[in-house]
XYZ file of C-alpha atoms in Angstrom:
773
model
C -2.347 -38.034 -9.958
C -5.886 -37.645 -11.297
C -8.592 -36.501 -9.029
C -6.613 -34.590 -6.471
C -6.960 -30.929 -5.797
C -10.311 -30.735 -7.437
C -13.059 -28.172 -6.715
C -11.006 -25.064 -5.892
C -7.945 -27.151 -5.406
C -9.337 -29.706 -2.986
C -9.775 -33.427 -3.209
C -12.016 -35.735 -1.288
C -10.569 -38.324 1.193
C -12.052 -41.177 -0.911
C -12.767 -41.396 -4.509
C -16.339 -40.039 -5.024
C -19.137 -42.480 -5.761
C -20.637 -43.166 -9.149
C -22.885 -40.299 -10.296
C -20.831 -37.548 -8.652
C -20.612 -34.232 -10.442
C -17.655 -32.068 -11.198
C -14.212 -32.824 -12.344
C -13.394 -34.961 -9.411
C -16.348 -37.227 -9.852
C -15.443 -37.773 -13.616
C -11.915 -38.736 -12.799
C -12.302 -40.904 -9.740
C -15.261 -43.002 -10.529
C -13.513 -45.430 -12.883
C -10.622 -45.851 -10.392
C -13.182 -46.480 -7.582
C -14.741 -49.138 -9.648
C -11.467 -50.879 -10.372
C -10.076 -50.550 -6.740
C -12.677 -50.162 -4.226
C -9.995 -50.358 -1.561
C -10.438 -51.103 2.143
C -13.064 -49.541 4.244
C -12.267 -46.641 6.503
C -10.661 -47.626 9.595
C -10.769 -44.651 11.852
C -8.702 -42.191 9.766
C -11.556 -40.430 7.949
C -9.918 -37.091 8.722
C -7.200 -37.830 6.188
C -7.083 -41.482 5.400
C -4.555 -41.299 2.669
C -2.755 -38.107 3.568
C -3.352 -36.748 0.064
C -3.752 -32.893 -0.243
C -7.350 -31.812 0.104
C -8.594 -34.705 2.244
C -11.526 -33.795 4.469
C -11.439 -33.822 8.224
C -15.158 -33.268 8.760
C -16.972 -36.147 10.555
C -19.482 -37.945 8.499
C -22.972 -36.679 8.838
C -21.911 -33.254 10.025
C -21.893 -29.933 8.183
C -18.669 -27.926 8.634
C -19.061 -24.357 9.801
C -18.828 -21.783 7.153
C -18.178 -18.073 7.220
C -21.398 -15.851 7.367
C -22.664 -14.865 4.053
C -22.317 -11.001 3.652
C -25.532 -9.733 2.014
C -25.095 -6.997 -0.676
C -26.100 -3.595 0.544
C -29.615 -2.515 -0.053
C -30.420 0.174 -2.524
C -28.547 1.233 -5.647
C -24.925 0.203 -5.773
C -21.976 1.619 -7.579
C -20.943 5.293 -7.969
C -23.406 5.912 -10.876
C -22.815 8.349 -13.633
C -19.619 10.395 -13.720
C -21.516 13.650 -14.240
C -23.775 12.852 -11.173
C -23.499 15.568 -8.534
C -22.395 13.085 -5.953
C -19.496 12.029 -8.051
C -18.130 15.566 -8.321
C -14.894 16.431 -6.594
C -15.082 18.376 -3.431
C -13.152 21.253 -4.894
C -15.541 21.367 -7.846
C -18.607 21.353 -5.608
C -17.113 24.219 -3.523
C -16.294 26.232 -6.624
C -19.809 25.605 -7.837
C -21.352 26.497 -4.511
C -19.411 29.660 -4.292
C -19.822 30.459 -7.931
C -23.608 30.919 -7.551
C -23.483 33.912 -5.221
C -20.389 35.325 -6.840
C -22.023 35.064 -10.330
C -25.201 36.706 -8.867
C -23.167 39.539 -7.220
C -21.140 39.941 -10.374
C -24.303 40.027 -12.426
C -25.971 42.567 -10.290
C -22.794 44.632 -10.187
C -22.441 44.396 -13.893
C -26.112 45.463 -14.298
C -25.345 48.344 -11.999
C -22.295 49.298 -14.007
C -24.176 48.930 -17.267
C -26.913 51.170 -15.777
C -24.275 53.730 -14.847
C -22.748 53.457 -18.282
C -26.151 54.056 -19.839
C -26.752 57.011 -17.553
C -23.354 58.318 -18.719
C -24.401 57.762 -22.236
C -27.622 59.498 -21.715
C -25.882 62.365 -19.988
C -23.484 62.666 -22.829
C -26.474 62.827 -25.113
C -27.966 65.376 -22.774
C -24.805 67.389 -23.142
C -25.055 67.100 -26.908
C -28.651 68.038 -26.906
C -28.132 70.899 -24.622
C -25.575 72.374 -27.074
C -28.053 71.599 -29.776
C -30.808 73.271 -27.961
C -28.631 76.364 -27.370
C -28.132 76.555 -31.194
C -31.844 75.978 -31.705
C -32.640 78.657 -29.087
C -30.268 81.139 -30.813
C -31.839 80.403 -34.138
C -35.295 80.718 -32.680
C -34.332 84.070 -30.998
C -32.892 85.194 -34.400
C -36.115 84.299 -36.022
C -38.095 86.026 -33.381
C -36.015 89.208 -33.810
C -36.215 88.950 -37.608
C -40.008 88.534 -37.423
C -40.609 91.191 -34.829
C -38.062 93.753 -36.125
C -39.307 93.474 -39.683
C -42.938 93.526 -38.845
C -43.287 97.253 -38.868
C -41.095 98.083 -41.782
C -42.590 95.347 -43.891
C -46.089 96.187 -42.968
C -45.628 99.772 -44.012
C -43.760 98.730 -47.237
C -40.425 100.078 -46.052
C -38.377 97.286 -47.638
C -35.405 99.608 -47.777
C -35.016 99.544 -44.091
C -31.507 98.306 -43.449
C -32.606 96.586 -40.081
C -34.554 93.905 -42.009
C -31.510 92.805 -43.960
C -29.295 92.813 -40.867
C -31.623 90.578 -38.926
C -32.047 88.246 -41.796
C -28.305 87.947 -42.005
C -28.055 87.201 -38.329
C -30.795 84.597 -38.812
C -28.877 82.958 -41.710
C -25.724 82.849 -39.574
C -27.623 81.143 -36.708
C -29.216 78.692 -39.207
C -25.757 77.731 -40.444
C -24.541 77.119 -36.943
C -27.593 75.098 -36.224
C -27.211 72.907 -39.208
C -23.512 72.335 -38.384
C -24.378 71.273 -34.753
C -26.998 68.893 -36.224
C -24.080 66.823 -37.652
C -23.228 65.620 -34.149
C -26.769 64.549 -33.702
C -26.599 62.633 -36.983
C -23.474 60.758 -35.823
C -25.001 59.890 -32.369
C -28.084 58.654 -34.163
C -25.956 56.389 -36.397
C -24.602 54.693 -33.262
C -28.106 53.788 -32.192
C -29.000 56.790 -30.089
C -31.040 59.950 -30.565
C -32.915 58.480 -33.563
C -36.033 60.611 -32.654
C -34.003 63.769 -32.302
C -32.435 63.116 -35.720
C -35.860 62.835 -37.162
C -36.938 66.151 -35.590
C -33.692 67.957 -36.838
C -34.304 66.687 -40.288
C -37.930 68.029 -40.141
C -36.623 71.396 -38.868
C -34.055 71.494 -41.692
C -36.736 70.825 -44.203
C -38.913 73.611 -42.697
C -35.986 75.996 -42.743
C -35.808 75.484 -46.548
C -39.159 77.383 -46.704
C -37.713 80.372 -44.931
C -37.028 82.167 -48.112
C -40.776 81.692 -49.182
C -41.830 83.141 -45.923
C -39.638 86.223 -46.239
C -40.824 86.940 -49.701
C -44.450 87.197 -48.615
C -43.812 88.436 -45.091
C -46.378 91.028 -43.887
C -47.499 91.495 -47.596
C -51.175 91.134 -46.755
C -52.404 94.345 -45.336
C -54.295 93.971 -42.019
C -53.269 90.170 -41.827
C -49.955 90.023 -39.940
C -51.179 86.821 -38.345
C -50.323 84.801 -41.520
C -46.642 85.805 -41.440
C -46.343 85.606 -37.676
C -47.831 82.104 -37.776
C -45.375 80.946 -40.442
C -42.486 82.174 -38.318
C -44.208 80.721 -35.190
C -44.256 77.195 -36.770
C -40.605 77.214 -37.396
C -39.815 78.636 -33.924
C -42.081 76.040 -32.403
C -40.251 73.156 -34.053
C -36.940 74.481 -32.844
C -38.253 74.809 -29.252
C -39.616 71.265 -29.422
C -36.055 70.074 -29.321
C -36.038 70.674 -25.579
C -38.984 68.157 -25.459
C -36.797 65.615 -27.222
C -34.118 66.219 -24.490
C -36.671 65.022 -21.946
C -37.076 61.845 -23.992
C -33.286 61.209 -24.214
C -32.777 60.866 -20.423
C -34.347 58.896 -17.562
C -33.032 61.260 -14.929
C -36.093 62.818 -13.134
C -34.341 66.058 -12.404
C -33.128 66.464 -16.003
C -36.658 65.655 -17.297
C -38.057 68.366 -14.913
C -35.503 70.970 -16.126
C -36.143 70.219 -19.851
C -39.938 70.592 -19.392
C -39.374 73.838 -17.491
C -37.158 75.125 -20.317
C -39.777 74.171 -22.875
C -42.500 75.877 -20.972
C -40.457 79.069 -20.543
C -39.305 79.160 -24.073
C -42.883 78.805 -25.259
C -43.808 81.741 -23.015
C -41.056 83.893 -24.569
C -42.202 82.897 -28.048
C -45.785 83.948 -27.270
C -44.408 87.214 -25.833
C -42.549 87.722 -29.085
C -45.781 86.968 -31.059
C -47.455 89.819 -29.335
C -44.541 92.058 -30.043
C -44.749 91.229 -33.773
C -48.489 91.689 -34.007
C -48.541 94.948 -32.218
C -45.532 96.191 -34.207
C -47.151 95.386 -37.551
C -50.344 97.353 -36.348
C -48.435 100.495 -35.259
C -47.443 103.442 -37.636
C -43.965 104.334 -38.526
C -44.225 107.550 -36.419
C -46.280 108.770 -33.555
C -48.613 111.153 -35.468
C -51.337 108.621 -36.051
C -53.069 105.798 -34.233
C -52.398 102.176 -35.025
C -54.802 99.999 -36.806
C -55.219 96.402 -35.424
C -57.512 94.101 -37.334
C -59.802 91.885 -35.357
C -58.109 88.737 -36.653
C -54.779 90.005 -35.488
C -56.098 91.169 -32.177
C -57.690 87.824 -31.406
C -54.538 86.043 -32.396
C -52.429 88.347 -30.287
C -54.884 88.129 -27.310
C -54.531 84.192 -27.532
C -50.741 84.629 -27.377
C -51.045 86.764 -24.430
C -53.224 84.248 -22.610
C -50.934 81.373 -23.741
C -47.981 83.268 -22.381
C -49.619 83.517 -18.980
C -50.479 79.846 -19.042
C -47.023 78.738 -20.072
C -45.441 80.932 -17.432
C -47.706 79.330 -14.847
C -46.693 75.915 -16.116
C -43.087 76.900 -15.797
C -43.543 78.011 -12.249
C -45.259 74.785 -11.313
C -42.651 72.664 -12.923
C -39.598 74.655 -11.765
C -40.921 75.290 -8.283
C -42.808 78.459 -7.222
C -40.174 79.749 -4.973
C -37.290 79.232 -7.365
C -39.381 80.406 -10.364
C -40.423 83.607 -8.489
C -36.706 84.232 -7.712
C -35.730 83.554 -11.397
C -38.566 85.775 -12.902
C -37.958 88.790 -10.829
C -36.219 90.700 -13.747
C -39.455 90.526 -15.692
C -42.096 90.596 -12.893
C -40.807 93.168 -10.429
C -38.753 96.347 -10.416
C -38.537 97.098 -14.198
C -40.977 99.991 -15.136
C -40.320 99.543 -18.916
C -41.447 95.948 -18.841
C -44.441 96.741 -16.541
C -45.446 99.551 -18.964
C -45.184 97.325 -22.130
C -47.227 94.524 -20.455
C -49.868 97.157 -19.535
C -49.832 98.609 -22.967
C -50.194 95.111 -24.653
C -52.995 93.961 -22.401
C -54.972 97.310 -23.082
C -54.276 97.197 -26.770
C -55.482 93.672 -27.067
C -58.451 94.042 -24.704
C -60.995 94.981 -27.220
C -61.782 96.306 -30.539
C -60.073 99.733 -31.349
C -57.881 99.157 -28.250
C -54.889 100.834 -29.961
C -56.893 103.964 -30.647
C -57.811 104.369 -27.093
C -54.169 104.510 -26.171
C -51.504 107.174 -26.817
C -50.082 107.468 -30.347
C -46.964 105.342 -30.639
C -44.674 104.228 -33.415
C -43.721 100.692 -33.916
C -39.979 101.535 -33.279
C -40.760 102.718 -29.856
C -42.928 99.637 -29.168
C -40.397 97.310 -30.400
C -37.655 98.923 -28.317
C -39.689 98.843 -25.144
C -41.029 95.395 -25.593
C -37.594 94.002 -26.438
C -36.482 94.840 -22.932
C -38.739 92.012 -21.633
C -37.806 89.641 -24.471
C -34.070 90.236 -23.687
C -34.714 89.577 -20.010
C -36.648 86.326 -20.995
C -33.650 85.418 -23.269
C -31.306 85.822 -20.420
C -33.398 83.636 -18.173
C -33.595 81.058 -20.973
C -29.778 81.019 -21.314
C -29.557 80.734 -17.557
C -31.889 77.763 -17.690
C -29.764 76.190 -20.367
C -26.571 76.764 -18.393
C -28.130 75.136 -15.410
C -29.108 72.174 -17.500
C -25.726 71.793 -18.844
C -23.939 72.035 -15.481
C -26.479 69.603 -13.974
C -25.744 67.127 -16.798
C -22.078 67.529 -16.363
C -22.454 66.943 -12.585
C -24.753 63.906 -13.201
C -22.282 62.469 -15.640
C -19.436 62.804 -13.206
C -21.600 61.236 -10.470
C -22.495 58.355 -12.812
C -18.908 57.862 -13.737
C -17.838 57.922 -10.071
C -20.691 55.306 -9.281
C -19.504 53.145 -12.195
C -15.872 53.238 -10.854
C -17.055 52.449 -7.360
C -19.204 49.657 -8.531
C -16.433 48.130 -10.632
C -14.094 48.408 -7.636
C -16.619 46.811 -5.395
C -17.191 43.986 -7.802
C -13.396 43.414 -8.068
C -13.175 43.531 -4.351
C -16.078 41.056 -3.925
C -14.571 38.765 -6.531
C -11.157 38.928 -4.988
C -12.472 38.290 -1.487
C -14.750 35.519 -2.803
C -11.863 33.926 -4.684
C -9.456 34.191 -1.713
C -12.106 32.919 0.723
C -13.027 30.164 -1.630
C -9.373 29.127 -1.887
C -8.810 29.291 1.717
C -11.956 27.319 2.611
C -11.412 24.854 -0.176
C -7.784 24.323 0.771
C -8.731 23.651 4.347
C -11.401 21.158 3.436
C -9.555 19.615 0.673
C -6.378 19.205 2.779
C -8.306 17.478 5.559
C -10.235 15.286 3.128
C -7.074 14.441 1.180
C -5.291 13.526 4.469
C -8.301 11.445 5.501
C -8.342 9.683 2.041
C -4.629 9.003 1.949
C -4.711 7.682 5.498
C -7.715 5.509 4.806
C -6.216 4.135 1.677
C -2.881 3.523 3.377
C -4.654 1.821 6.284
C -6.847 -0.285 3.982
C -4.052 -1.238 1.554
C -1.007 -1.421 3.730
C -1.156 -0.958 7.511
C -4.078 -3.179 8.305
C -3.080 -6.097 6.022
C 0.516 -5.838 7.283
C -0.676 -5.809 10.894
C -2.923 -8.779 10.261
C -0.037 -10.546 8.649
C 2.105 -9.811 11.654
C -0.602 -11.025 13.989
C -1.044 -14.193 12.078
C 2.717 -14.932 12.070
C 3.777 -13.745 15.476
C 2.601 -13.714 19.034
C 0.022 -11.027 19.250
C 1.770 -9.727 22.500
C 4.917 -9.045 20.464
C 3.133 -6.951 17.820
C 2.553 -3.247 18.258
C -1.280 -2.929 17.863
C -1.412 0.916 18.476
C -3.357 2.896 15.990
C -2.022 6.023 14.443
C -4.577 8.731 14.211
C -5.615 10.302 10.979
C -4.486 13.649 12.264
C -7.585 15.637 11.525
C -8.861 16.978 14.900
C -11.337 19.697 13.647
C -14.914 19.857 15.020
C -16.605 19.827 11.672
C -18.072 16.900 9.826
C -14.674 15.960 8.454
C -13.122 15.916 11.831
C -15.978 13.656 13.011
C -15.571 11.383 10.229
C -11.795 11.197 10.892
C -12.573 10.442 14.617
C -15.028 7.731 13.521
C -12.457 6.305 11.099
C -9.980 6.093 13.982
C -12.560 4.185 15.995
C -13.211 1.786 13.109
C -9.432 1.379 12.716
C -8.882 0.651 16.386
C -11.904 -1.792 16.389
C -10.490 -3.521 13.317
C -7.122 -3.908 15.017
C -8.686 -5.125 18.168
C -10.730 -7.741 16.161
C -7.564 -8.785 14.289
C -5.685 -9.213 17.575
C -8.544 -11.166 19.053
C -8.611 -13.402 15.924
C -4.852 -13.770 16.164
C -5.134 -14.689 19.733
C -7.898 -17.121 18.893
C -5.886 -18.707 16.136
C -2.959 -18.915 18.595
C -5.169 -20.709 21.078
C -6.422 -23.095 18.260
C -2.814 -23.763 17.201
C -1.964 -24.448 20.834
C -4.841 -26.880 21.013
C -3.707 -28.504 17.795
C -0.223 -28.719 19.208
C -1.414 -30.328 22.521
C -3.639 -32.759 20.754
C -0.984 -33.675 18.279
C 1.613 -34.080 20.948
C -0.809 -36.319 23.056
C -1.641 -38.324 19.911
C 2.059 -38.628 18.942
C 2.920 -39.966 22.322
C 0.115 -42.608 22.256
C 0.852 -43.548 18.621
C 4.557 -43.856 19.549
C 3.692 -46.221 22.342
C 1.365 -48.086 20.096
C 4.167 -48.381 17.473
C 6.617 -49.657 19.995
C 4.044 -52.264 21.204
C 3.516 -53.381 17.682
C 7.143 -53.667 16.986
C 7.465 -55.853 20.193
C 4.628 -58.053 18.995
C 6.167 -58.297 15.499
C 9.518 -59.453 16.932
C 7.903 -62.213 18.936
C 5.276 -63.307 16.296
C 6.229 -66.427 14.210
C 2.797 -66.970 12.515
C 2.966 -65.441 8.906
C -0.763 -64.622 8.931
C -0.702 -62.944 12.297
C 2.561 -61.271 11.420
C 1.018 -59.820 8.272
C -1.819 -58.337 10.276
C 0.475 -56.812 12.726
C 2.460 -55.284 9.737
C -0.943 -53.786 8.437
C -1.724 -52.496 11.838
C 1.821 -50.943 12.027
C 1.232 -49.256 8.665
C -2.073 -47.815 9.807
C -0.492 -46.445 13.012
C 2.197 -44.935 10.982
C -0.236 -43.071 8.813
C -2.114 -42.007 11.860
C 1.060 -40.439 13.148
C 1.368 -38.578 9.898
C -2.040 -37.124 10.432
C -0.954 -36.014 13.826
C 1.998 -34.305 12.269
C -0.484 -32.508 10.049
C -1.926 -30.860 13.049
C 1.514 -29.664 13.986
C 1.919 -28.258 10.515
C -1.393 -26.464 10.858
C -0.327 -25.016 14.210
C 2.879 -23.740 12.641
C 5.037 -26.046 14.827
C 8.057 -28.046 13.800
C 8.603 -31.724 14.772
C 10.285 -32.272 18.013
C 12.949 -34.697 16.554
C 15.479 -33.819 13.870
C 18.195 -35.708 12.119
C 21.589 -34.342 13.088
C 23.404 -35.621 10.009
C 22.587 -35.750 6.225
C 20.476 -38.659 5.002
C 20.774 -40.111 1.377
C 17.925 -39.054 -0.824
C 17.163 -42.482 -1.793
C 16.465 -43.434 1.895
C 14.205 -40.323 2.260
C 12.207 -41.452 -0.774
C 11.944 -45.028 0.511
C 10.813 -43.688 3.957
C 8.173 -41.610 2.210
C 6.997 -44.541 0.202
C 6.804 -46.657 3.230
C 4.097 -44.373 4.690
C 1.840 -44.729 1.632
C -1.095 -47.197 1.705
C -0.390 -48.539 -1.779
C 3.411 -48.488 -1.438
C 3.856 -51.488 -3.687
C 2.895 -49.395 -6.759
C 5.659 -46.909 -6.181
C 8.639 -47.349 -8.476
C 11.928 -45.594 -7.759
C 14.370 -44.887 -10.674
C 17.464 -42.766 -11.402
C 17.714 -41.294 -7.916
C 20.967 -39.261 -7.676
C 23.488 -39.987 -5.085
C 22.921 -36.963 -3.007
C 22.068 -36.434 0.691
C 19.428 -34.327 2.272
C 20.262 -31.960 5.221
C 19.236 -33.521 8.501
C 17.043 -30.707 9.667
C 14.811 -31.168 6.462
C 14.565 -34.954 6.521
C 11.456 -35.458 8.481
C 9.597 -32.610 6.749
C 10.638 -33.788 3.250
C 9.605 -37.347 4.086
C 6.167 -36.009 5.168
C 5.915 -33.715 1.993
C 6.840 -36.637 -0.348
C 4.441 -39.000 1.419
C 1.469 -36.688 0.922
C 2.290 -36.319 -2.805
C 2.807 -40.087 -3.277
C -0.378 -40.851 -1.468
C -2.175 -38.532 -3.754
C -0.663 -40.005 -6.849
C -1.522 -43.563 -5.874
C -5.053 -42.727 -4.682
C -6.092 -40.930 -7.869
C -4.647 -43.233 -10.492
C -5.605 -46.602 -11.791
C -4.522 -49.494 -9.284
C -3.018 -51.400 -12.188
C -0.514 -48.541 -13.012
C 2.712 -47.522 -11.359
C 3.764 -44.298 -9.831
C 7.191 -43.491 -11.030
C 9.562 -41.375 -8.980
C 12.764 -40.071 -10.564
C 15.485 -37.633 -9.371
C 17.891 -35.305 -11.288
C 20.878 -33.518 -9.937
C 21.195 -30.213 -11.660
C 24.559 -28.562 -12.281
C 23.921 -25.714 -9.804
C 23.497 -28.155 -6.993
C 19.800 -28.349 -6.824
C 17.874 -31.651 -7.062
C 14.667 -32.066 -8.986
C 12.322 -34.974 -7.989
C 9.609 -35.962 -10.377
C 6.480 -38.031 -9.444
C 4.597 -39.228 -12.313
C 1.052 -40.867 -12.439
C -1.045 -42.028 -15.308
C -4.399 -40.545 -14.393
C -6.610 -38.569 -16.804
C -5.110 -35.305 -15.575
C -6.370 -31.918 -14.429
C -7.733 -28.895 -16.304
C -5.447 -25.973 -16.709
C -7.668 -23.945 -14.419
C -7.304 -26.564 -11.691
C -3.615 -26.715 -12.097
C -3.308 -22.973 -11.900
C -5.414 -22.861 -8.717
C -3.463 -25.606 -7.113
C -0.006 -24.212 -7.964
C -1.140 -20.809 -6.564
C -2.055 -22.501 -3.271
C 1.028 -24.451 -3.108
C 3.093 -21.238 -3.603
C 1.021 -19.257 -1.184
C -0.687 -21.259 1.439
C -3.798 -19.596 2.757
C -4.577 -18.656 6.285
C -5.647 -21.497 8.477
C -9.416 -21.728 8.631
C -12.085 -24.478 8.531
C -11.547 -24.980 4.797
C -8.030 -26.157 5.512
C -9.379 -29.245 7.266
C -10.996 -30.156 3.992
C -7.747 -29.543 2.007
C -5.242 -30.521 4.687
C -2.890 -32.222 2.300
C -2.667 -29.199 -0.037
C -2.072 -26.944 2.984
C 0.507 -29.231 4.570
C 2.600 -29.609 1.331
C 2.509 -25.842 0.877
C 3.484 -25.119 4.475
C 6.321 -27.553 4.450
C 7.679 -26.450 1.137
C 7.475 -22.776 2.199
C 9.346 -23.558 5.480
C 12.406 -24.889 3.670
C 12.322 -22.997 0.320
C 11.245 -26.159 -1.625
C 9.458 -25.284 -4.888
C 6.551 -27.582 -5.946
C 4.617 -27.388 -9.144
C 2.077 -29.641 -10.832
C 2.274 -30.122 -14.647
C 0.324 -32.265 -17.169
C 2.295 -35.368 -18.074
C 3.210 -36.158 -21.549
C 1.897 -39.707 -21.303
C -1.348 -38.583 -19.494
C -1.920 -37.885 -15.895
C 0.022 -35.411 -13.770
C 3.596 -34.748 -12.835
C 4.669 -33.271 -9.520
C 7.940 -31.473 -9.590
C 9.709 -30.998 -6.299
C 12.690 -28.700 -6.553
C 15.207 -29.121 -3.572
C 17.413 -25.997 -3.052
C 21.161 -26.235 -2.614
C 20.918 -25.851 1.210
C 18.630 -28.842 1.396
C 20.436 -31.125 -1.042
C 23.874 -30.241 0.280
C 24.943 -33.476 2.196
C 28.585 -34.528 2.762
C 30.604 -36.633 0.393
C 28.375 -38.268 -2.150
C 28.748 -42.078 -2.037
C 29.013 -43.865 -5.317
C 25.961 -45.435 -6.586
C 25.432 -49.139 -5.632
C 24.213 -51.658 -7.991
C 20.476 -51.874 -8.081
C 20.041 -48.784 -6.124
C 17.176 -46.777 -7.427
C 16.031 -49.781 -9.384
C 12.456 -50.523 -10.176
C 10.187 -51.895 -7.418
C 7.591 -54.435 -7.781
C 4.869 -55.722 -5.474
C 6.200 -56.203 -1.911
C 5.303 -58.745 0.683
C 4.434 -57.996 4.282
C 7.904 -58.467 5.379
C 8.966 -55.666 3.105
C 6.397 -53.533 4.647
C 7.597 -54.362 8.104
C 11.197 -53.500 7.142
C 10.019 -50.204 5.582
C 8.100 -49.424 8.642
C 11.075 -50.047 10.898
C 13.132 -47.847 8.649
C 10.532 -45.067 8.946
C 10.345 -45.275 12.799
C 14.097 -45.074 13.132
C 14.111 -42.013 10.723
C 11.422 -40.325 12.850
C 13.321 -41.143 16.077
C 16.577 -39.555 14.649
C 20.064 -39.704 16.006
C 21.996 -40.965 13.063
C 21.952 -42.618 9.729
C 19.197 -45.116 8.892
C 19.812 -48.404 10.729
C 20.827 -51.599 9.027
C 17.299 -53.093 9.429
C 15.723 -50.067 7.937
C 18.160 -50.118 4.966
C 17.484 -53.791 4.458
C 13.726 -53.072 4.452
C 14.094 -50.216 2.108
C 16.318 -52.445 -0.149
C 13.525 -55.129 -0.225
C 11.134 -52.275 -1.141
C 13.379 -51.178 -3.966
C 14.247 -54.594 -5.156
C 10.649 -55.765 -5.171
């Protein structure tokens, strides 16, 4: 069976000429050289009936399906990490993550700012406490300096007041150094490093307090030296309020710390005046005081600086608020007014004290301390206001941090819920669209096309089920467009099915017409054969009869293409050997067919005509593509389960495994009827006929070379009545036959086609001559 089903399972109607390419050319050329065969006689469509014969008229190009050009531009999905390959949910999360991350970042920055403000205000609270201790120490130093100025300047070291004030100063110093431990801990955590350095410097300066006390007011007429030494210590303590301004970024707190620093400085300069004048006054009011020019100039500078610092305080604190706060020292207190007038006159010029009334240093200190005490009260009031303001600002910052955190959590919650709702809505629509599209592409549309191809289009439900996404967004519009595409695809499939039905109807009409004409032609030939006595003329009539028989088989191929069944059927089972002989009688080179070991079984009558047609196609193919000097052997085997296996062996050079696999696939699943079927009509007809009756056909390589066609008849096909005993010589080998044998075989075939009973006696005799040779 060499040469058949070549080139994608097809075979040419005739062996290809020398020089042909491909597997078919290589296998058929030697046979063509050995057996050129007769010229075509009008049956070019399928002269031999073998599978794959072409029905295209010579010189014409068969129509082909339009070539689908690949899409322009880049093809394929591209990289997996490309943005277009992200899942919709991932894109939505990414899209919503940007503003959420931005809002969260801004909120976190706001919370961090509030936390920093809280930290700063905590530091302010700590510094306020530290400043209170520094202010207490500064006030103690001021009192020690001012109260000891008179006694020490007049060498009254036994005055108990000096020791008492020094004890009070030492107690304040101890409290200050203890409070500095908190500053040291805060600086270790990365805050208040500058304040810590200042406190270390103050502690180092306080170590020199003993030295200052030892030489306090020892230089006669030079109180400035001692006052300046105390002043430096006090100034360093008061500078802590300036560090408070550096420890916060709150404008109001900075303003208050600057106001406190200015007022504390004014108080210090008022205290300097008290100390200088006290050192210059006598112990009693019997003599005038003696103020050196150096001390007077120093005290006068302190007086001027006090006024300047007071003006600075008023400008920073606010004139109206400062005026209200300074009322105790500016208005309504005659003692303060008298001491201010006394100091200004005493420091106004040389010998200023001598122009005033005699006064002791105790009286002066007592009177001037009234102002210092009022200034101390104002200083404490400023500190209390700072502490309260820092506490209020900290509470406000804490509240803002809580509100910011709650807002961030609310925004995140709303964003996540909104993202989930939006994503769920979109993904649900997209998933439904994807599932529907996949189901339509893989199940619904192919199943509908299959139904349309197998049934009358009018009997098939061609309604289209909508995707079910009816939104007005882009997804809804895509779903509506998909529904339109689906409906258009179904409409085109129905039109194609209708067109195929019309084509099948044309095939059927043409085949029926041809069958009628050929039947009349065969009847006429049979009549001529019965009246002809000339052997040569009778031989020609036999050949003409054989050609007409093959033409009828081609017409039956059209019925198979159209899905129709033959109009005539056998009503009773027919012996398998008669079926094989009838099939052999329809083959051009029937004399090369050799029957052997055919089981005594019968074929169901409804299958006889189709099985004769199927076997004739396979036999035609085996004889056409094997050497003319070889035999095509046909054997049969009855299996224990009731099935029958028919084997058709040829001695060609065989087929490649790829070609065999392709042919067996087409035989098992015949393709849809199209123009290519006309070029592989035999293959299609064999597949359709075997599929119609459940007959399994398979091609295999033969052990002796060539190809073996295996035809497995199911039980319901090979189920005839009582099996007759085998007759001597039945299924024997067949040799070359004469024209009379061909005539008898033709008569047997015609009676088999007409149906109505068992093969006639003449047909049996002709078949016997075919079998006996």
